[in-house]
Short mmCIF file of N, CA and C in Angstrom, two decimals:
data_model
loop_
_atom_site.label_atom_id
_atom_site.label_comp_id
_atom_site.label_asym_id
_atom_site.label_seq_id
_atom_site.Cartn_x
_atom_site.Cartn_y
_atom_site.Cartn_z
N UNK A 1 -20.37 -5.97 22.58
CA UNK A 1 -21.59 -5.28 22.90
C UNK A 1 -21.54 -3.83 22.39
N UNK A 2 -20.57 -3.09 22.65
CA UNK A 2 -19.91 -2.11 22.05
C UNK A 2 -20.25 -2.01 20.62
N UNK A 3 -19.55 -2.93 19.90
CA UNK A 3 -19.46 -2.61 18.50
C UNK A 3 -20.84 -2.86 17.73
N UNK A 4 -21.86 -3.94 18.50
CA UNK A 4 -23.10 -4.39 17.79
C UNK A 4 -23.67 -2.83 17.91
N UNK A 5 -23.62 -2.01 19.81
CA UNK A 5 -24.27 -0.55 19.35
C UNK A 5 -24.26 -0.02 18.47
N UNK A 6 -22.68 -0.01 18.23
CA UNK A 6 -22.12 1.35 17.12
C UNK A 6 -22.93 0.59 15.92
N UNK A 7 -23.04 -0.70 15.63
CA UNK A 7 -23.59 -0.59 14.58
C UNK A 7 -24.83 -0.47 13.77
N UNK A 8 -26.45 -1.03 15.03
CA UNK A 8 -27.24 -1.30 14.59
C UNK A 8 -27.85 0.05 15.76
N UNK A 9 -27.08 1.15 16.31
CA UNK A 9 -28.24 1.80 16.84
C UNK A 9 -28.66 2.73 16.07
N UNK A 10 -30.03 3.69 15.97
CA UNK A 10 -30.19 4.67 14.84
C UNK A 10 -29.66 5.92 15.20
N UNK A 11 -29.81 6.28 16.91
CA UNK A 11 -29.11 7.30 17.41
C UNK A 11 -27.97 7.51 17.32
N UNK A 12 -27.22 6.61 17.07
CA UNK A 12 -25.88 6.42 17.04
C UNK A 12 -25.45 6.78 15.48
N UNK A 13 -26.40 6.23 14.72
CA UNK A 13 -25.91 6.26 13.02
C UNK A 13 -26.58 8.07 12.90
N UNK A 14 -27.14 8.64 13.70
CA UNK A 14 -27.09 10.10 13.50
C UNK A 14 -25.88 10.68 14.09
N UNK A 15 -25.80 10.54 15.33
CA UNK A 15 -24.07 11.27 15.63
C UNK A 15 -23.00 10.78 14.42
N UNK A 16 -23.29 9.49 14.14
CA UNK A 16 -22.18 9.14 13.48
C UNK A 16 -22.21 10.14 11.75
N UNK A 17 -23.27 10.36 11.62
CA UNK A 17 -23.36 11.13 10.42
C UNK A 17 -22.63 12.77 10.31
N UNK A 18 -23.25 13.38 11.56
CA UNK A 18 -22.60 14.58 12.35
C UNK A 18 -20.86 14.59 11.88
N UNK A 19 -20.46 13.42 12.98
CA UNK A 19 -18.66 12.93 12.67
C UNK A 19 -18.30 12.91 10.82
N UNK A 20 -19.16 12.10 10.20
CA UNK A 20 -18.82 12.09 8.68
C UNK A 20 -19.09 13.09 8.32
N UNK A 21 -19.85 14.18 8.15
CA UNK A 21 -19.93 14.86 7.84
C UNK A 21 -18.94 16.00 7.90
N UNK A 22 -18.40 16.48 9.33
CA UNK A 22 -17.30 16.88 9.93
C UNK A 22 -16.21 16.43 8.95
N UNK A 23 -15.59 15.47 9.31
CA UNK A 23 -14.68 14.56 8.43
C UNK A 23 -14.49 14.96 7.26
N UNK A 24 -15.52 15.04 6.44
CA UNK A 24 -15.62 15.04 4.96
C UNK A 24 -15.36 16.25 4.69
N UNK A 25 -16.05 17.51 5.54
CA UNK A 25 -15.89 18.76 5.23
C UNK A 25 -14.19 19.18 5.66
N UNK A 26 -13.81 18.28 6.29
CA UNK A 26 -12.01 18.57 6.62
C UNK A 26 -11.46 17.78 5.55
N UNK A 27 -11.52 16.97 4.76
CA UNK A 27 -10.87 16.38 3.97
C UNK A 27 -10.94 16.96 2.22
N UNK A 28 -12.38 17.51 2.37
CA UNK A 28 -12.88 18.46 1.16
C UNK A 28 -12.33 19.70 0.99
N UNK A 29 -12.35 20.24 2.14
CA UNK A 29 -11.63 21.45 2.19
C UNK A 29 -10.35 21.83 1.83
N UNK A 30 -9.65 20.45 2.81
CA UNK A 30 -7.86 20.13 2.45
C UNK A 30 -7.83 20.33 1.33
N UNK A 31 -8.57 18.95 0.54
CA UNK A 31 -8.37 18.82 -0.98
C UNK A 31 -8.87 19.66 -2.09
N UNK A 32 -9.37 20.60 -2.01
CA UNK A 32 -10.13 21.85 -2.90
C UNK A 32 -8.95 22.98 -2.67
N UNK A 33 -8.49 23.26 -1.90
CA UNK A 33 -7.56 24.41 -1.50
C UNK A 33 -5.99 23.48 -1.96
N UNK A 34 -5.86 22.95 -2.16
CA UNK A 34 -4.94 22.04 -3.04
C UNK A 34 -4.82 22.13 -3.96
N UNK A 35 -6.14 21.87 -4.32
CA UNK A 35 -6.38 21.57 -6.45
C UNK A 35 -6.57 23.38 -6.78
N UNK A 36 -7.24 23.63 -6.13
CA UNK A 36 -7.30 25.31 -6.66
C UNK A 36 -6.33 26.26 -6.82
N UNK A 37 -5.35 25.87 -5.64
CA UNK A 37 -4.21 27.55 -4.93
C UNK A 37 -3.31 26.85 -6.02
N UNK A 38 -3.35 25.74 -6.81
CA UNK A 38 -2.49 26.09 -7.57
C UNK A 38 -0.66 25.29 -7.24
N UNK A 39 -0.73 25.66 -6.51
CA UNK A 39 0.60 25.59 -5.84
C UNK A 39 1.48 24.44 -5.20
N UNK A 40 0.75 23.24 -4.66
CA UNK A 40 0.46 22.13 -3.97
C UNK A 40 1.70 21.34 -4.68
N UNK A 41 2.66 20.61 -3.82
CA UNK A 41 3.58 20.14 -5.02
C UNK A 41 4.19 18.98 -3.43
N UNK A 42 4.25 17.77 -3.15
CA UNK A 42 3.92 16.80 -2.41
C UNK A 42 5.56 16.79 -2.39
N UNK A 43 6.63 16.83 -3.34
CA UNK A 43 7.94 16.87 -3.27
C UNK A 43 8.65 17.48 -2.06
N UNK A 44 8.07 18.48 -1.70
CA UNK A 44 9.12 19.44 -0.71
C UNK A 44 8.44 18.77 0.88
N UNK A 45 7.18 18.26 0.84
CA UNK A 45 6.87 17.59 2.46
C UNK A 45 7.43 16.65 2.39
N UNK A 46 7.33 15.47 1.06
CA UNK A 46 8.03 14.16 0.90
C UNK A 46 9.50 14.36 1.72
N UNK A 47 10.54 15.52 1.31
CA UNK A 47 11.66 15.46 1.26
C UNK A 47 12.22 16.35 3.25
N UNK A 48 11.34 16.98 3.12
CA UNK A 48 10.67 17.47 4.76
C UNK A 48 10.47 16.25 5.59
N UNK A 49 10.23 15.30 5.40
CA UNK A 49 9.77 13.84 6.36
C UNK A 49 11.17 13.33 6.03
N UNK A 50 12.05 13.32 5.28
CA UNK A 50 13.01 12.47 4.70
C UNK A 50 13.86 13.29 5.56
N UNK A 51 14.07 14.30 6.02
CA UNK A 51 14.73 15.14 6.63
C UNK A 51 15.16 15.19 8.07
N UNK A 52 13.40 14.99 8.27
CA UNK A 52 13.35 14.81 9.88
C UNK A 52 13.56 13.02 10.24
N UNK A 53 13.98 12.43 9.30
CA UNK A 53 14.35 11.15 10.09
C UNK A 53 15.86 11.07 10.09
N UNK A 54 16.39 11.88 10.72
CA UNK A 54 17.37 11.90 11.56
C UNK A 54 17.94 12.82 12.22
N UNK A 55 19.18 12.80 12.55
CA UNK A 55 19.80 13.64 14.31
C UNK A 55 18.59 12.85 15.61
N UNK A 56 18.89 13.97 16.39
CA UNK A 56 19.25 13.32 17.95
C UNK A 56 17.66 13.00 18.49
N UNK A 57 16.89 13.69 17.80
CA UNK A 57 15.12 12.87 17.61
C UNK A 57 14.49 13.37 16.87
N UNK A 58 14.51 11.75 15.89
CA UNK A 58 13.26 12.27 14.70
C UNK A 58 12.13 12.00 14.73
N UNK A 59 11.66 12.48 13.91
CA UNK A 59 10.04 12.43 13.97
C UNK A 59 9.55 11.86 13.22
N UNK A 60 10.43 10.92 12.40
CA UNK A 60 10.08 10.03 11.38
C UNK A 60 10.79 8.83 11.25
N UNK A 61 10.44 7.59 11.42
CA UNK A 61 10.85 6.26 11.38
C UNK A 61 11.84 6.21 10.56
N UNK A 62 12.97 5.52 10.66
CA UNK A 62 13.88 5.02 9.33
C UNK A 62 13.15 4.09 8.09
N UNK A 63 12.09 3.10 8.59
CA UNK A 63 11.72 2.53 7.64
C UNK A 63 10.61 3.43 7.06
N UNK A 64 10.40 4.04 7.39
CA UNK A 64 9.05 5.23 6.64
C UNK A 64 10.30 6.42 5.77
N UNK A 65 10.74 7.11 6.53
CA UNK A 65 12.35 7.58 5.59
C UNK A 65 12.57 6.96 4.32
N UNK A 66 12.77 5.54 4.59
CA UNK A 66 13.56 4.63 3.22
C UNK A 66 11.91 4.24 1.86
N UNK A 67 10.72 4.13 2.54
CA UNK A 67 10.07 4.15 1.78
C UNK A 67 9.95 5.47 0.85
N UNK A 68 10.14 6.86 1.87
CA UNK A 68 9.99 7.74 0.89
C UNK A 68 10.75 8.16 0.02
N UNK A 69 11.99 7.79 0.47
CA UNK A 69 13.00 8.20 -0.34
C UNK A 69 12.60 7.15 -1.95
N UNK A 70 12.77 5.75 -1.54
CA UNK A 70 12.67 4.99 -2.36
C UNK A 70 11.17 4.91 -3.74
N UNK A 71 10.28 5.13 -3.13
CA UNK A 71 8.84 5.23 -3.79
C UNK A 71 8.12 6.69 -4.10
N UNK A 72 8.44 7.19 -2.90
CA UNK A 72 7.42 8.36 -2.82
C UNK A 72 7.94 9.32 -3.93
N UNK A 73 9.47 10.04 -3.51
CA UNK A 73 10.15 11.12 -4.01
C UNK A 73 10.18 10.70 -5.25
N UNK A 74 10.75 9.85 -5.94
CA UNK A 74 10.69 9.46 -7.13
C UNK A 74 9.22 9.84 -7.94
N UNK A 75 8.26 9.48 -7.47
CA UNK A 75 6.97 9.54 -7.97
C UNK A 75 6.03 10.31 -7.43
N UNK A 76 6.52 11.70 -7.10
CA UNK A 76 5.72 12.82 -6.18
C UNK A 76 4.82 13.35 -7.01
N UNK A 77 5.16 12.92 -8.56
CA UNK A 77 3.68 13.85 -9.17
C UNK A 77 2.77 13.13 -8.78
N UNK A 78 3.45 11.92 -8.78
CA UNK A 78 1.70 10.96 -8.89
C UNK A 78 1.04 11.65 -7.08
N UNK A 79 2.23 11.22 -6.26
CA UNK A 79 1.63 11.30 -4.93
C UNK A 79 1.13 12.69 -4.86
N UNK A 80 1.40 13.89 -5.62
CA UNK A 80 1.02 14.97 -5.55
C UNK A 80 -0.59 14.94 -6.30
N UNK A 81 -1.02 14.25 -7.19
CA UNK A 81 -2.13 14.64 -7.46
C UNK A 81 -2.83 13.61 -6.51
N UNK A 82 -2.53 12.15 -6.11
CA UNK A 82 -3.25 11.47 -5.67
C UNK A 82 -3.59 12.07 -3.85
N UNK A 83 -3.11 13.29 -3.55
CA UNK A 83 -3.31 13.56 -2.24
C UNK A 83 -4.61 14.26 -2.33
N UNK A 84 -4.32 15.14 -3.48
CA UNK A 84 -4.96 16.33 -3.96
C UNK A 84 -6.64 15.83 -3.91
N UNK A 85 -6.64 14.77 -4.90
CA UNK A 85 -7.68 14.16 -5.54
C UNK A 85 -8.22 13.57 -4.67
N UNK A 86 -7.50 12.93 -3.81
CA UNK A 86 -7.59 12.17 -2.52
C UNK A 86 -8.45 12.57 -2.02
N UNK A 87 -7.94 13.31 -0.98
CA UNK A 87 -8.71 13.99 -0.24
C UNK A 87 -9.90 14.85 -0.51
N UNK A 88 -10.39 15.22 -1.40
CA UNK A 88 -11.55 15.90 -2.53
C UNK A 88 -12.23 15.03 -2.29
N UNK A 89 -12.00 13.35 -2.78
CA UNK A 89 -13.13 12.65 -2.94
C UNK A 89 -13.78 11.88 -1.69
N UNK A 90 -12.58 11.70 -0.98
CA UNK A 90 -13.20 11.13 0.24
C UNK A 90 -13.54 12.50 1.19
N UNK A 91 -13.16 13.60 0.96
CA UNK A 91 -14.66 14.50 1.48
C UNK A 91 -15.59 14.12 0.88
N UNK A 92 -16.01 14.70 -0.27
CA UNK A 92 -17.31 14.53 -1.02
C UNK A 92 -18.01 13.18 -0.37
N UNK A 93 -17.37 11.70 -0.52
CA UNK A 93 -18.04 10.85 -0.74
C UNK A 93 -17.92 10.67 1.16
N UNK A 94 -17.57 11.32 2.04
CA UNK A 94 -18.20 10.88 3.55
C UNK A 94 -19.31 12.01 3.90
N UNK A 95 -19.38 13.01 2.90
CA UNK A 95 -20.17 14.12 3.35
C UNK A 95 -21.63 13.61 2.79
N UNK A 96 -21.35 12.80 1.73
CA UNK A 96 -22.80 12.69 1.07
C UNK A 96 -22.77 11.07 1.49
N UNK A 97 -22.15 9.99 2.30
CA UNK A 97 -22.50 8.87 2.75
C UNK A 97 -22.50 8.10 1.90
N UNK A 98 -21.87 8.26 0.80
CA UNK A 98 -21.79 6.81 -0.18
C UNK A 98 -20.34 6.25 -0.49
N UNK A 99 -20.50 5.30 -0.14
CA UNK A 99 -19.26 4.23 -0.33
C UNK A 99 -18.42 4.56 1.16
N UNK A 100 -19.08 4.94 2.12
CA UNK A 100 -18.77 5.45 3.56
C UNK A 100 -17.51 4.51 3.78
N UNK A 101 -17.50 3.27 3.59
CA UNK A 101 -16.55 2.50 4.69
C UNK A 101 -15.06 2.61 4.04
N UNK A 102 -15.22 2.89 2.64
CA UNK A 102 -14.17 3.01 1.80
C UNK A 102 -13.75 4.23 1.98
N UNK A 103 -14.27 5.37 2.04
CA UNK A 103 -13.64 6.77 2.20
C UNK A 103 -13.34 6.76 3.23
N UNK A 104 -13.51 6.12 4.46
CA UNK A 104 -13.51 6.25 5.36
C UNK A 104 -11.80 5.39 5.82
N UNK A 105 -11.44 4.31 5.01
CA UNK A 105 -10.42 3.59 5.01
C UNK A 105 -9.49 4.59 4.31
N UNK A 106 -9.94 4.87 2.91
CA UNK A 106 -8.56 5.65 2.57
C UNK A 106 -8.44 6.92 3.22
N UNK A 107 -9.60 7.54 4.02
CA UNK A 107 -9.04 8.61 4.55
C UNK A 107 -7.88 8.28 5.74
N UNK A 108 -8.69 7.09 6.71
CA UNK A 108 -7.70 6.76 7.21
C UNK A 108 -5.80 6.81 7.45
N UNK A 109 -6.15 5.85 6.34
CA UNK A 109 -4.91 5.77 5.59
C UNK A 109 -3.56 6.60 5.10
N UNK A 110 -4.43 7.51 4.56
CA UNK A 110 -3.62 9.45 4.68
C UNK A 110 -3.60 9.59 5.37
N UNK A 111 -3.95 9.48 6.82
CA UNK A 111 -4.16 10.08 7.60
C UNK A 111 -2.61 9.39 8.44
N UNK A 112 -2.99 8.34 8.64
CA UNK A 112 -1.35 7.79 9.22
C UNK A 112 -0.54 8.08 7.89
N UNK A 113 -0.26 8.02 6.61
CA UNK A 113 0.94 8.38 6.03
C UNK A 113 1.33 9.71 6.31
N UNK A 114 0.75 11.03 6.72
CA UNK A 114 1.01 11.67 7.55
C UNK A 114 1.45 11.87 8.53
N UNK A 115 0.79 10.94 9.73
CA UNK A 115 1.55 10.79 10.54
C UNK A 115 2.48 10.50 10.46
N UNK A 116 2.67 9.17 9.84
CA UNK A 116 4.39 8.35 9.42
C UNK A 116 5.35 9.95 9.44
N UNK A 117 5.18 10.59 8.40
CA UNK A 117 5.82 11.65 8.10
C UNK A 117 5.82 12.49 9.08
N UNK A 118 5.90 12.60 10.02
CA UNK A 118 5.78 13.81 11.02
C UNK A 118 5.04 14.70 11.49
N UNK A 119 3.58 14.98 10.27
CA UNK A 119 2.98 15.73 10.52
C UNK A 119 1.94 15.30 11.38
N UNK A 120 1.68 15.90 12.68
CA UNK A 120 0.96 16.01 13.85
C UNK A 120 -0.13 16.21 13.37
N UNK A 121 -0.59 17.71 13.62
CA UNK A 121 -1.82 18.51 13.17
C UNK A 121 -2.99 17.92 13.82
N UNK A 122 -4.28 17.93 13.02
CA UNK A 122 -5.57 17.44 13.23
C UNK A 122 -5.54 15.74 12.96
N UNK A 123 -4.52 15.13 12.55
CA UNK A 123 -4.48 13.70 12.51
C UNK A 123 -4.80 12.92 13.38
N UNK A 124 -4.14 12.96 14.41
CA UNK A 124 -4.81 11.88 15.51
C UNK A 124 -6.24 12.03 15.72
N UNK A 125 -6.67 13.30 16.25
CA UNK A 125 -8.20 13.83 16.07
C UNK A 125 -8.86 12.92 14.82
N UNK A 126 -8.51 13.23 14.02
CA UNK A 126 -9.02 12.45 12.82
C UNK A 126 -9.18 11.07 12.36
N UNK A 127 -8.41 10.21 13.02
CA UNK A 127 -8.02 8.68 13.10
C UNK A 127 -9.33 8.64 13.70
N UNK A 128 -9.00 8.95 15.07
CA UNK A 128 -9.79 8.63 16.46
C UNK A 128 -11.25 8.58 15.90
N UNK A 129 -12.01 9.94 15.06
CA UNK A 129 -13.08 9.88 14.69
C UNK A 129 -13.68 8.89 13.51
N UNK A 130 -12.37 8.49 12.68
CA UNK A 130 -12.77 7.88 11.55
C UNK A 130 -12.53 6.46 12.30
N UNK A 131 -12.20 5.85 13.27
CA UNK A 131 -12.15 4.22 13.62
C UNK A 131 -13.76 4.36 13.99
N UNK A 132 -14.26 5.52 14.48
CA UNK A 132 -15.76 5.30 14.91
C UNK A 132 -16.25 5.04 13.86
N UNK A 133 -16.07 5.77 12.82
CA UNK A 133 -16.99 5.19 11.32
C UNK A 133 -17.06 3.69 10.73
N UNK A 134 -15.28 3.40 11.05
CA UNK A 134 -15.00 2.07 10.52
C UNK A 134 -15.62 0.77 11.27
N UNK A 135 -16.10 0.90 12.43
CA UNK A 135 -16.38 -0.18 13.17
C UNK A 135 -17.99 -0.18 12.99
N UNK A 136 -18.29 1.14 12.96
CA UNK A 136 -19.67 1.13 12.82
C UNK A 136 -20.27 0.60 11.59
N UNK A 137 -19.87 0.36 10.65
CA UNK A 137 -19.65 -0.29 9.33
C UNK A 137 -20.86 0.59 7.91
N UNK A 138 -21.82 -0.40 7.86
CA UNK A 138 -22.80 0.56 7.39
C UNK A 138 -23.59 1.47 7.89
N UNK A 139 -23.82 1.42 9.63
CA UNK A 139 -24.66 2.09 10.26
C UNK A 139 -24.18 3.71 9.71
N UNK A 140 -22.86 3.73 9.92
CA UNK A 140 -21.73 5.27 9.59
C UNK A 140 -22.74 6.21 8.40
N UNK A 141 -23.36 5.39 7.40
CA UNK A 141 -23.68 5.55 5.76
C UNK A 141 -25.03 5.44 6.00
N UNK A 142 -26.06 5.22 7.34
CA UNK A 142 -27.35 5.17 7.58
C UNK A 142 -28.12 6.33 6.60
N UNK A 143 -27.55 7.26 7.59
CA UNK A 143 -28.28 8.71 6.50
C UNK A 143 -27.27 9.12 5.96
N UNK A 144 -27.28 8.30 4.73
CA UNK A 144 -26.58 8.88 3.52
C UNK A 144 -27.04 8.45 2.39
N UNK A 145 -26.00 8.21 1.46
CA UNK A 145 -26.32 7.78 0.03
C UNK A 145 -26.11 6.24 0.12
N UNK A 146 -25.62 5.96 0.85
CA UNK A 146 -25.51 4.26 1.38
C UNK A 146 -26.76 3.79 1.90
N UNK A 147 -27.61 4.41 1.87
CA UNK A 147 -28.99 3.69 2.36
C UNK A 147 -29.43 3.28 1.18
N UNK A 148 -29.25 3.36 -0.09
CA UNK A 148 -29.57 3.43 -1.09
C UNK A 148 -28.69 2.64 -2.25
N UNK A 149 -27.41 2.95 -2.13
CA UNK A 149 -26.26 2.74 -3.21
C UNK A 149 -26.23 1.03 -2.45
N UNK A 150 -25.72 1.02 -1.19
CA UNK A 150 -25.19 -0.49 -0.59
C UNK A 150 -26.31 -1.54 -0.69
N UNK A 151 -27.71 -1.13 -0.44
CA UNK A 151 -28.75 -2.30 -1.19
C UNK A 151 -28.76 -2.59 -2.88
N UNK A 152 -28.59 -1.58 -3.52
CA UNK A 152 -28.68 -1.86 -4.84
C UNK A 152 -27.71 -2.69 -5.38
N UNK A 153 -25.90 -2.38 -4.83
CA UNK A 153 -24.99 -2.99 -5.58
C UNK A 153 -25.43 -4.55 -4.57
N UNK A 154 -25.92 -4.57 -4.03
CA UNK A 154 -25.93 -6.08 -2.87
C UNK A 154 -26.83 -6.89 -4.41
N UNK A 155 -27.97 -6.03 -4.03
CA UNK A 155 -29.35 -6.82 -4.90
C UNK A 155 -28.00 -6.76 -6.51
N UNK A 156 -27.28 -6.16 -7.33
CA UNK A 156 -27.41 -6.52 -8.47
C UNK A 156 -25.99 -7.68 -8.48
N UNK A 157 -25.41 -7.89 -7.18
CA UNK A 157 -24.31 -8.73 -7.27
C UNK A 157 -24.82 -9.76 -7.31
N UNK A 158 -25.77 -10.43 -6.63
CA UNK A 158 -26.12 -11.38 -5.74
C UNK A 158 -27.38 -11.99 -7.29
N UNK A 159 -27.68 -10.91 -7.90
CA UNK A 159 -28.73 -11.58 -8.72
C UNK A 159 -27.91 -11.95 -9.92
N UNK A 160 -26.16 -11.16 -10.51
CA UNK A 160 -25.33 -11.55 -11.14
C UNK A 160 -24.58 -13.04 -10.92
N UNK A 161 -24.42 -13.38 -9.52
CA UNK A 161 -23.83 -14.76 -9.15
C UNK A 161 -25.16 -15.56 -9.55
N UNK A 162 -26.55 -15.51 -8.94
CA UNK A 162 -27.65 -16.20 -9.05
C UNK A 162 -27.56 -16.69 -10.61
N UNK A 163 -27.52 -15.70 -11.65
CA UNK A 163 -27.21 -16.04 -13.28
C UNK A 163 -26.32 -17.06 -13.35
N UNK A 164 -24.77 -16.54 -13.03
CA UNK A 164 -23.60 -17.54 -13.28
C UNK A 164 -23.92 -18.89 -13.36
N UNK A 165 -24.62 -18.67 -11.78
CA UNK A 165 -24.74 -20.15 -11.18
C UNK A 165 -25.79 -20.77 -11.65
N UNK A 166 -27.22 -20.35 -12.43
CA UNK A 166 -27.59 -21.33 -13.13
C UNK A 166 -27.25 -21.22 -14.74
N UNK A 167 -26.01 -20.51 -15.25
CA UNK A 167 -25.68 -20.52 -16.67
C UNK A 167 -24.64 -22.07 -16.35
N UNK A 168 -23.73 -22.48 -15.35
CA UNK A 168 -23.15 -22.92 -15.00
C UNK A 168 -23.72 -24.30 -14.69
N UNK A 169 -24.81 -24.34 -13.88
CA UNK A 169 -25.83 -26.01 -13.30
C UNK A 169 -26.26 -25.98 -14.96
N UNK A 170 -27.25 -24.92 -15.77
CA UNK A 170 -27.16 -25.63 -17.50
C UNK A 170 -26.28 -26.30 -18.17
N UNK A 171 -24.90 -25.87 -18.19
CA UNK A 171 -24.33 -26.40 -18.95
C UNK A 171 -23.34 -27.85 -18.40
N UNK A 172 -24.09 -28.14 -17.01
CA UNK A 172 -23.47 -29.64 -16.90
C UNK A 172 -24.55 -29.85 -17.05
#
């Protein structure tokens, strides 16, 4: 009953816009002051989380430890621009409501690999607000660019299978 609200009420898809919006402007911000200052280099937190998983209480899992050591550190440029970039776009794209459920997942997503890593901060805050987006599904993207973008790619998928499928009944 819950989740049908979150999804089909209109009052609800306005607060929920409020929250994305919020969201986006914290994830835009992160990621602009990243790409700009220049400075941003994902190696020294990578190796900071790798650090704190151990002595007498860490703050970082052993199996989150062994991933970073194993994947992350090795490949911190990549993870260094993909945070950067990251976070830039899934501001942009929850502030302006298009492709909502997806920015909304990978913000997620950073959002616990962070955590994994130790860092506290505005994260939980941030989960908490973005599961409201995720459940709410498209309602989240009501007033946005998803009122717009999510009918069109529907209508041009659906009229692309419609083709297949009679290029396909022709040729038996």
């Amino acid at each position: 009953m819950f989740v049908n609200f979150l999804r089909n009420n209109k009052v609800v898809a306005g607060i929920l816009a409020f929250i994305r919006v919020y969201l986006g402007y914290q994830w835009m911000t992160a990621g602009w002051g990243k790409i700009t200052g220049g400075e941003f280099d994902a190696s020294g937190f990578l190796q900071g989380a790798v650090a704190n998983a151990g002595g007498e209480h860490p703050t970082v899992q052993g199996w989150w430890a062994a991933f970073l050591e194993a994947v992350a550190i090795p490949g911190a440029d990549i993870f260094t621009f993909l945070v950067m970039w990251g976070e830039l776009l899934v501001g942009i794209a929850l502030i302006l409501g298009v492709f909502t459920n997806f920015a909304a997942l990978m913000g997620i997503i950073m959002n616990f690999a962070f955590l994994f890593s130790g860092t506290i901060s505005t994260n939980g805050q941030m989960i908490l607000l973005t599961l409201f987006l995720l459940v709410a599904g498209c309602n989240a993207g009501r007033f946005g660019l998803d009122r717009y973008v999510i009918p069109f790619i529907k209508e041009k998928v659906t009229h692309k299978n419609e083709e297949s499928f009679i290029k396909q009944a022709e040729a038996h």
